[in-house]
PDB file of C-alpha atoms in Angstrom:
ATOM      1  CA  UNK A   1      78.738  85.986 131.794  1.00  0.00           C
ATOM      2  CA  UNK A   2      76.942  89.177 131.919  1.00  0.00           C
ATOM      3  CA  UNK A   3      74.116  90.283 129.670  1.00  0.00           C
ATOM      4  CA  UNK A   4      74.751  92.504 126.746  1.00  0.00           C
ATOM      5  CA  UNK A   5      72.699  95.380 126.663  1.00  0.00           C
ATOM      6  CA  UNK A   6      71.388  96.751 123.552  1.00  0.00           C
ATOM      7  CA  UNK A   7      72.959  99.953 122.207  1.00  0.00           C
ATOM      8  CA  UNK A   8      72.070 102.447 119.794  1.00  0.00           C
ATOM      9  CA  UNK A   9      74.375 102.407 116.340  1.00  0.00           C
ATOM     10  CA  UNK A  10      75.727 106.437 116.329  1.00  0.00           C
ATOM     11  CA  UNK A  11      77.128 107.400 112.072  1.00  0.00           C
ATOM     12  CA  UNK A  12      77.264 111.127 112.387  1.00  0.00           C
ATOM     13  CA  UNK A  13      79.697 111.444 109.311  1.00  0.00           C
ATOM     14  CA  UNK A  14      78.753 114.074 106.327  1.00  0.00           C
ATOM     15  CA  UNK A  15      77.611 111.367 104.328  1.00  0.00           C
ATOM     16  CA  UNK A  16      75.645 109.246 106.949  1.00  0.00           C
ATOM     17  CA  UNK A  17      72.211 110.442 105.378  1.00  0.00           C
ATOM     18  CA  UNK A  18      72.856 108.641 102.103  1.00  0.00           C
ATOM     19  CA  UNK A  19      75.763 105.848 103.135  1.00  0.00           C
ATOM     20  CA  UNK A  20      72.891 104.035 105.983  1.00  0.00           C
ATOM     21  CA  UNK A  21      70.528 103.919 103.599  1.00  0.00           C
ATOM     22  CA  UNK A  22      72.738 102.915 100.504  1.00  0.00           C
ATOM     23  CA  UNK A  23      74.064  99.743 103.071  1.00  0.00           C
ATOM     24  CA  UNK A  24      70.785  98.703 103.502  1.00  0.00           C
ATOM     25  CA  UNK A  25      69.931  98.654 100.358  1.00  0.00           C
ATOM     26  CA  UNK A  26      72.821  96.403  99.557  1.00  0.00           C
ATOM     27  CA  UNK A  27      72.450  94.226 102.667  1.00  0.00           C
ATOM     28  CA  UNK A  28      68.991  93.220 101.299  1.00  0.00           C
ATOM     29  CA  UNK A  29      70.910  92.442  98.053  1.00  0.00           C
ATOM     30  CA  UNK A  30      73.369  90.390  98.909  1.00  0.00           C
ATOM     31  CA  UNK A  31      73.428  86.679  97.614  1.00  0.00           C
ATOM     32  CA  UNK A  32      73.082  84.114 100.224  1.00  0.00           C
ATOM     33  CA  UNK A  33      76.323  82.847 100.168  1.00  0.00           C
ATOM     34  CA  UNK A  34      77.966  86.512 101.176  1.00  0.00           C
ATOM     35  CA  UNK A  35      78.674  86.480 104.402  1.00  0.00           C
ATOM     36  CA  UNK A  36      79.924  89.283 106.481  1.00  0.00           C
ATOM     37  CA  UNK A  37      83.372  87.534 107.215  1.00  0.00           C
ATOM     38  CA  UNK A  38      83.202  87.150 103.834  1.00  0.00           C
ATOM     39  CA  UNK A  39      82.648  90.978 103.471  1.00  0.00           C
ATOM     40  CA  UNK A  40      85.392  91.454 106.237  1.00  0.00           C
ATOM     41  CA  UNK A  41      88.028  89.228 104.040  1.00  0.00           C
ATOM     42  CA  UNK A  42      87.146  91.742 101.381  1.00  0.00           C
ATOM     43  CA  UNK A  43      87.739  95.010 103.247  1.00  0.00           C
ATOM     44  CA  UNK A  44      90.760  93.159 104.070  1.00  0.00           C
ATOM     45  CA  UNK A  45      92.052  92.716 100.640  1.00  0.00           C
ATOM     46  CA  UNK A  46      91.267  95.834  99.908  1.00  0.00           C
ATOM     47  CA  UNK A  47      93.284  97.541 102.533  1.00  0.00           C
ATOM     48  CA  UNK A  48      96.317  95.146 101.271  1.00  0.00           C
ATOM     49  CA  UNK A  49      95.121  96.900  97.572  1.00  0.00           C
ATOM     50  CA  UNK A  50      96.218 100.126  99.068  1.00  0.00           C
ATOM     51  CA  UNK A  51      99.231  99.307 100.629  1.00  0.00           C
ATOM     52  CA  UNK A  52     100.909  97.240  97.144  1.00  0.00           C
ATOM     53  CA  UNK A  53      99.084 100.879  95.156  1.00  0.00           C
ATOM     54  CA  UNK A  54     101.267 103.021  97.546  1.00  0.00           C
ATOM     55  CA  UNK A  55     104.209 100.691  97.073  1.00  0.00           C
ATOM     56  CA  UNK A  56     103.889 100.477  93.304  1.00  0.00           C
ATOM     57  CA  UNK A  57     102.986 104.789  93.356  1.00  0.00           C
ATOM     58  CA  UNK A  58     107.142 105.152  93.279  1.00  0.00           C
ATOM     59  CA  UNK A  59     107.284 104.010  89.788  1.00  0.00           C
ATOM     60  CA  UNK A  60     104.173 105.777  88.469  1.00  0.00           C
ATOM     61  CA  UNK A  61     101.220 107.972  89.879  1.00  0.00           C
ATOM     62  CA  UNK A  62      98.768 106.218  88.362  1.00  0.00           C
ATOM     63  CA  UNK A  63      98.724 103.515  91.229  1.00  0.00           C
ATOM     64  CA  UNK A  64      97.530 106.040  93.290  1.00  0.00           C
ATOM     65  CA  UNK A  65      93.663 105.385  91.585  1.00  0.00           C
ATOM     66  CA  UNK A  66      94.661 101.593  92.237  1.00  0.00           C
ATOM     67  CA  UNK A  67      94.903 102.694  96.218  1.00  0.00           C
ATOM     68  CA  UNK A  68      91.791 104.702  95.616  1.00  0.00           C
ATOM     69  CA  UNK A  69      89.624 101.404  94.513  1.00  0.00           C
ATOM     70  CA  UNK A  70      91.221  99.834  97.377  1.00  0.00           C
ATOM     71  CA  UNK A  71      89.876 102.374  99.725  1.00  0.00           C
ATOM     72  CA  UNK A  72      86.480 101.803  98.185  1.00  0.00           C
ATOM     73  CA  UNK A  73      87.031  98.099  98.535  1.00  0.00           C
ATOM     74  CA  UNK A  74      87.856  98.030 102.023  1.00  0.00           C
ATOM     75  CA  UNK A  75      84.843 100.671 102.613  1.00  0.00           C
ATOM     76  CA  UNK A  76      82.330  98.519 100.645  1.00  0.00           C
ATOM     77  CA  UNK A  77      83.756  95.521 103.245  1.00  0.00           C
ATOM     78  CA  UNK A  78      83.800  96.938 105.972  1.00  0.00           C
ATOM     79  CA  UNK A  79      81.251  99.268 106.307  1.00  0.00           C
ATOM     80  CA  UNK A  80      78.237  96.031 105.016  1.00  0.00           C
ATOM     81  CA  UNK A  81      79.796  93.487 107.079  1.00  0.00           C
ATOM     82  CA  UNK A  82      78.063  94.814 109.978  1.00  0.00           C
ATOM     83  CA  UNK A  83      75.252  96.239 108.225  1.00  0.00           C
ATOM     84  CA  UNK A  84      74.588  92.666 106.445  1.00  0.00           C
ATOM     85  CA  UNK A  85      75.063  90.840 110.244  1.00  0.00           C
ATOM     86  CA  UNK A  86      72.155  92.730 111.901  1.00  0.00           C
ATOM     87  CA  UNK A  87      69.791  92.624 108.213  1.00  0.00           C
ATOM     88  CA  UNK A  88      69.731  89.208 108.735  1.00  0.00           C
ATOM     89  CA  UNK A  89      69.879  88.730 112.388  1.00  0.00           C
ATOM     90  CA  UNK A  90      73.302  87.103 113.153  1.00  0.00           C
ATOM     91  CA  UNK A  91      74.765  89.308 114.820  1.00  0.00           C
ATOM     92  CA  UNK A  92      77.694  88.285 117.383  1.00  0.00           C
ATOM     93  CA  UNK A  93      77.681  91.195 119.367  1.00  0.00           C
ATOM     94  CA  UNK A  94      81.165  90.398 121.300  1.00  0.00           C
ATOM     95  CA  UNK A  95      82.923  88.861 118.693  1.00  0.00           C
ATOM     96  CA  UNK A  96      81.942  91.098 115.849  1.00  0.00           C
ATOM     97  CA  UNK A  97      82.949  94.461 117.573  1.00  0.00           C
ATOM     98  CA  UNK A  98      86.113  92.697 118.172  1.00  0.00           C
ATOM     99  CA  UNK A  99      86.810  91.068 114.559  1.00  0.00           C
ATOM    100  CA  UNK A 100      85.590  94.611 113.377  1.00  0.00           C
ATOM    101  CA  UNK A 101      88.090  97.247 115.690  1.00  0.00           C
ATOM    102  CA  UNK A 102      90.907  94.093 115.322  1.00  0.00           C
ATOM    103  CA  UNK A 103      90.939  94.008 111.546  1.00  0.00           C
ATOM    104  CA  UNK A 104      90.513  97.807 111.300  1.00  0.00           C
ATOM    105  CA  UNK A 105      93.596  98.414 113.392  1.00  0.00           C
ATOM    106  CA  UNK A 106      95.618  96.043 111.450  1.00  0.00           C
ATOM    107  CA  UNK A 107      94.181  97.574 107.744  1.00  0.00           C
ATOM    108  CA  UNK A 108      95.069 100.953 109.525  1.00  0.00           C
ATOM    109  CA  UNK A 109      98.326  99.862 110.725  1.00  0.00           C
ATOM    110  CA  UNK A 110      99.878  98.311 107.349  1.00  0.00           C
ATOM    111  CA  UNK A 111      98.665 100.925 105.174  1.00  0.00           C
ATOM    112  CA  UNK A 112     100.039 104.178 108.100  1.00  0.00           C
ATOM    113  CA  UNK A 113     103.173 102.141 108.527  1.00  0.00           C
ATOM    114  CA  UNK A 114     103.789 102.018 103.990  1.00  0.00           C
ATOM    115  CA  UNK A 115     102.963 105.674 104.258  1.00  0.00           C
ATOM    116  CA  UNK A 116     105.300 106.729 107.034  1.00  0.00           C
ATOM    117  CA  UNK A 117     108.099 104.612 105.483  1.00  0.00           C
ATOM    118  CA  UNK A 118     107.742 106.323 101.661  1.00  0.00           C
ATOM    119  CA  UNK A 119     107.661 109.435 103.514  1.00  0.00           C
ATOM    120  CA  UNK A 120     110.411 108.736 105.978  1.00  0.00           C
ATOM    121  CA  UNK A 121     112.528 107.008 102.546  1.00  0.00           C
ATOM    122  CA  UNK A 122     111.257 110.426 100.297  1.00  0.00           C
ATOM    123  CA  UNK A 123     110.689 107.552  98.181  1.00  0.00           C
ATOM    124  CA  UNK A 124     107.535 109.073  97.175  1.00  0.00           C
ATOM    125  CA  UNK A 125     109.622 112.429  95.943  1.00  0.00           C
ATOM    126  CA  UNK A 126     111.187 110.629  93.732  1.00  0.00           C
ATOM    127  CA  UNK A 127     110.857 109.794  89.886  1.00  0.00           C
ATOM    128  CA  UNK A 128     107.343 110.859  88.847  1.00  0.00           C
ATOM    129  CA  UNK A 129     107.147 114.045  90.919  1.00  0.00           C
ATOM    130  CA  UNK A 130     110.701 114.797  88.744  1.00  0.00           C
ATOM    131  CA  UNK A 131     109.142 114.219  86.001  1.00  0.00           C
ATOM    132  CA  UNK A 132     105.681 116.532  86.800  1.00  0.00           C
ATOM    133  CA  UNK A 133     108.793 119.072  87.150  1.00  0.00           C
ATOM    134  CA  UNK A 134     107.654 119.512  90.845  1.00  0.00           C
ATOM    135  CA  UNK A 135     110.741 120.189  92.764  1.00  0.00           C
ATOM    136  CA  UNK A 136     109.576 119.071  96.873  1.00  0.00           C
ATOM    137  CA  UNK A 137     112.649 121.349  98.074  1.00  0.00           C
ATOM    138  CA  UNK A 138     111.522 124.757  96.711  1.00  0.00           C
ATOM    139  CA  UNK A 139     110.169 127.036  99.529  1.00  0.00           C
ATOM    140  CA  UNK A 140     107.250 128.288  96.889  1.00  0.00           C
ATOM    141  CA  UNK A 141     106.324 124.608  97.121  1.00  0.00           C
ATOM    142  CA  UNK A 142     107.614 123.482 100.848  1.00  0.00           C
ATOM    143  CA  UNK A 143     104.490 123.479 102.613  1.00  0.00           C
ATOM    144  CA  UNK A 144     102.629 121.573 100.156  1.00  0.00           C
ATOM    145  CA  UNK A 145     105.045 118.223 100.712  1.00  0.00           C
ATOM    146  CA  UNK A 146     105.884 118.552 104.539  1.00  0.00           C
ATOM    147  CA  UNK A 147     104.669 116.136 106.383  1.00  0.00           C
ATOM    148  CA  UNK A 148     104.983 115.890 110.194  1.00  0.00           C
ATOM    149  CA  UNK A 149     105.275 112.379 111.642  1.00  0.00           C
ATOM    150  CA  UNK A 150     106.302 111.033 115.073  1.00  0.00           C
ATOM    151  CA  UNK A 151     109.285 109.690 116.288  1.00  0.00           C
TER     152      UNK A 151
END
């Protein structure tokens, strides 16, 4: 089995300046008995937050701030699992980067695959976009609801 070398951790997002430091800071403050799988179980359940908030966004907008905890859920999850691993030096280098890309393909896929099927459905053009008196079909107001997908 070869040896794996040691890397250098790249986060050039707009907010890496105050996000690295902010994970740190909660790494160091985590109880013992968080663990990151435990922390990737919750950016799990928070991606499956999203997806029911989407869902339950036909009957009434105000699910959509139910998906928005969910995204900070699954951020809070995922983005300290890894953070807490290397604070306190138990890192699996092999199996965590594949636990980490695995379970943020399948968060990505669920939540993509609700979207694309409200979209595909117009299920999300429905009832409280009536109500807003928002009509998706008018050409003042076209551009604002298209939404290109694949296939």
């Amino acid at each position: 089995m070869s040896k794996i070398q040691p890397h250098t951790r790249i986060n050039d997002i707009l907010l890496a300046p105050l996000e690295k430091p902010a994970l740190q800071w909660l790494a160091a403050r985590m109880p013992s008995w968080v663990s990151p799988d435990l922390l990737t179980l919750f950016g799990i359940f928070g991606a499956i937050v999203i997806l029911f908030a989407y869902l339950l966004a036909n009957w009434t907008p105000g699910f959509l701030w139910l998906a928005s905890l969910g995204l900070i859920i699954n951020w809070f999850g995922d983005s300290l699992d890894g953070t807490m691993a290397r604070y306190r030096q138990i890192e699996r280098p092999k199996y965590g980067f594949f636990v980490d890309h695995t379970v943020d393909s399948l968060n990505e896929v669920l939540i993509r695959r609700v979207q694309l099927f409200l979209v595909r459905n117009e299920l999300l053009k429905t009832k409280w976009m009536k109500r807003m008196a928002i009509n998706p079909e008018s050409k003042s107001m076209s551009k604002k609801f298209t939404i290109n997908t694949i296939g």
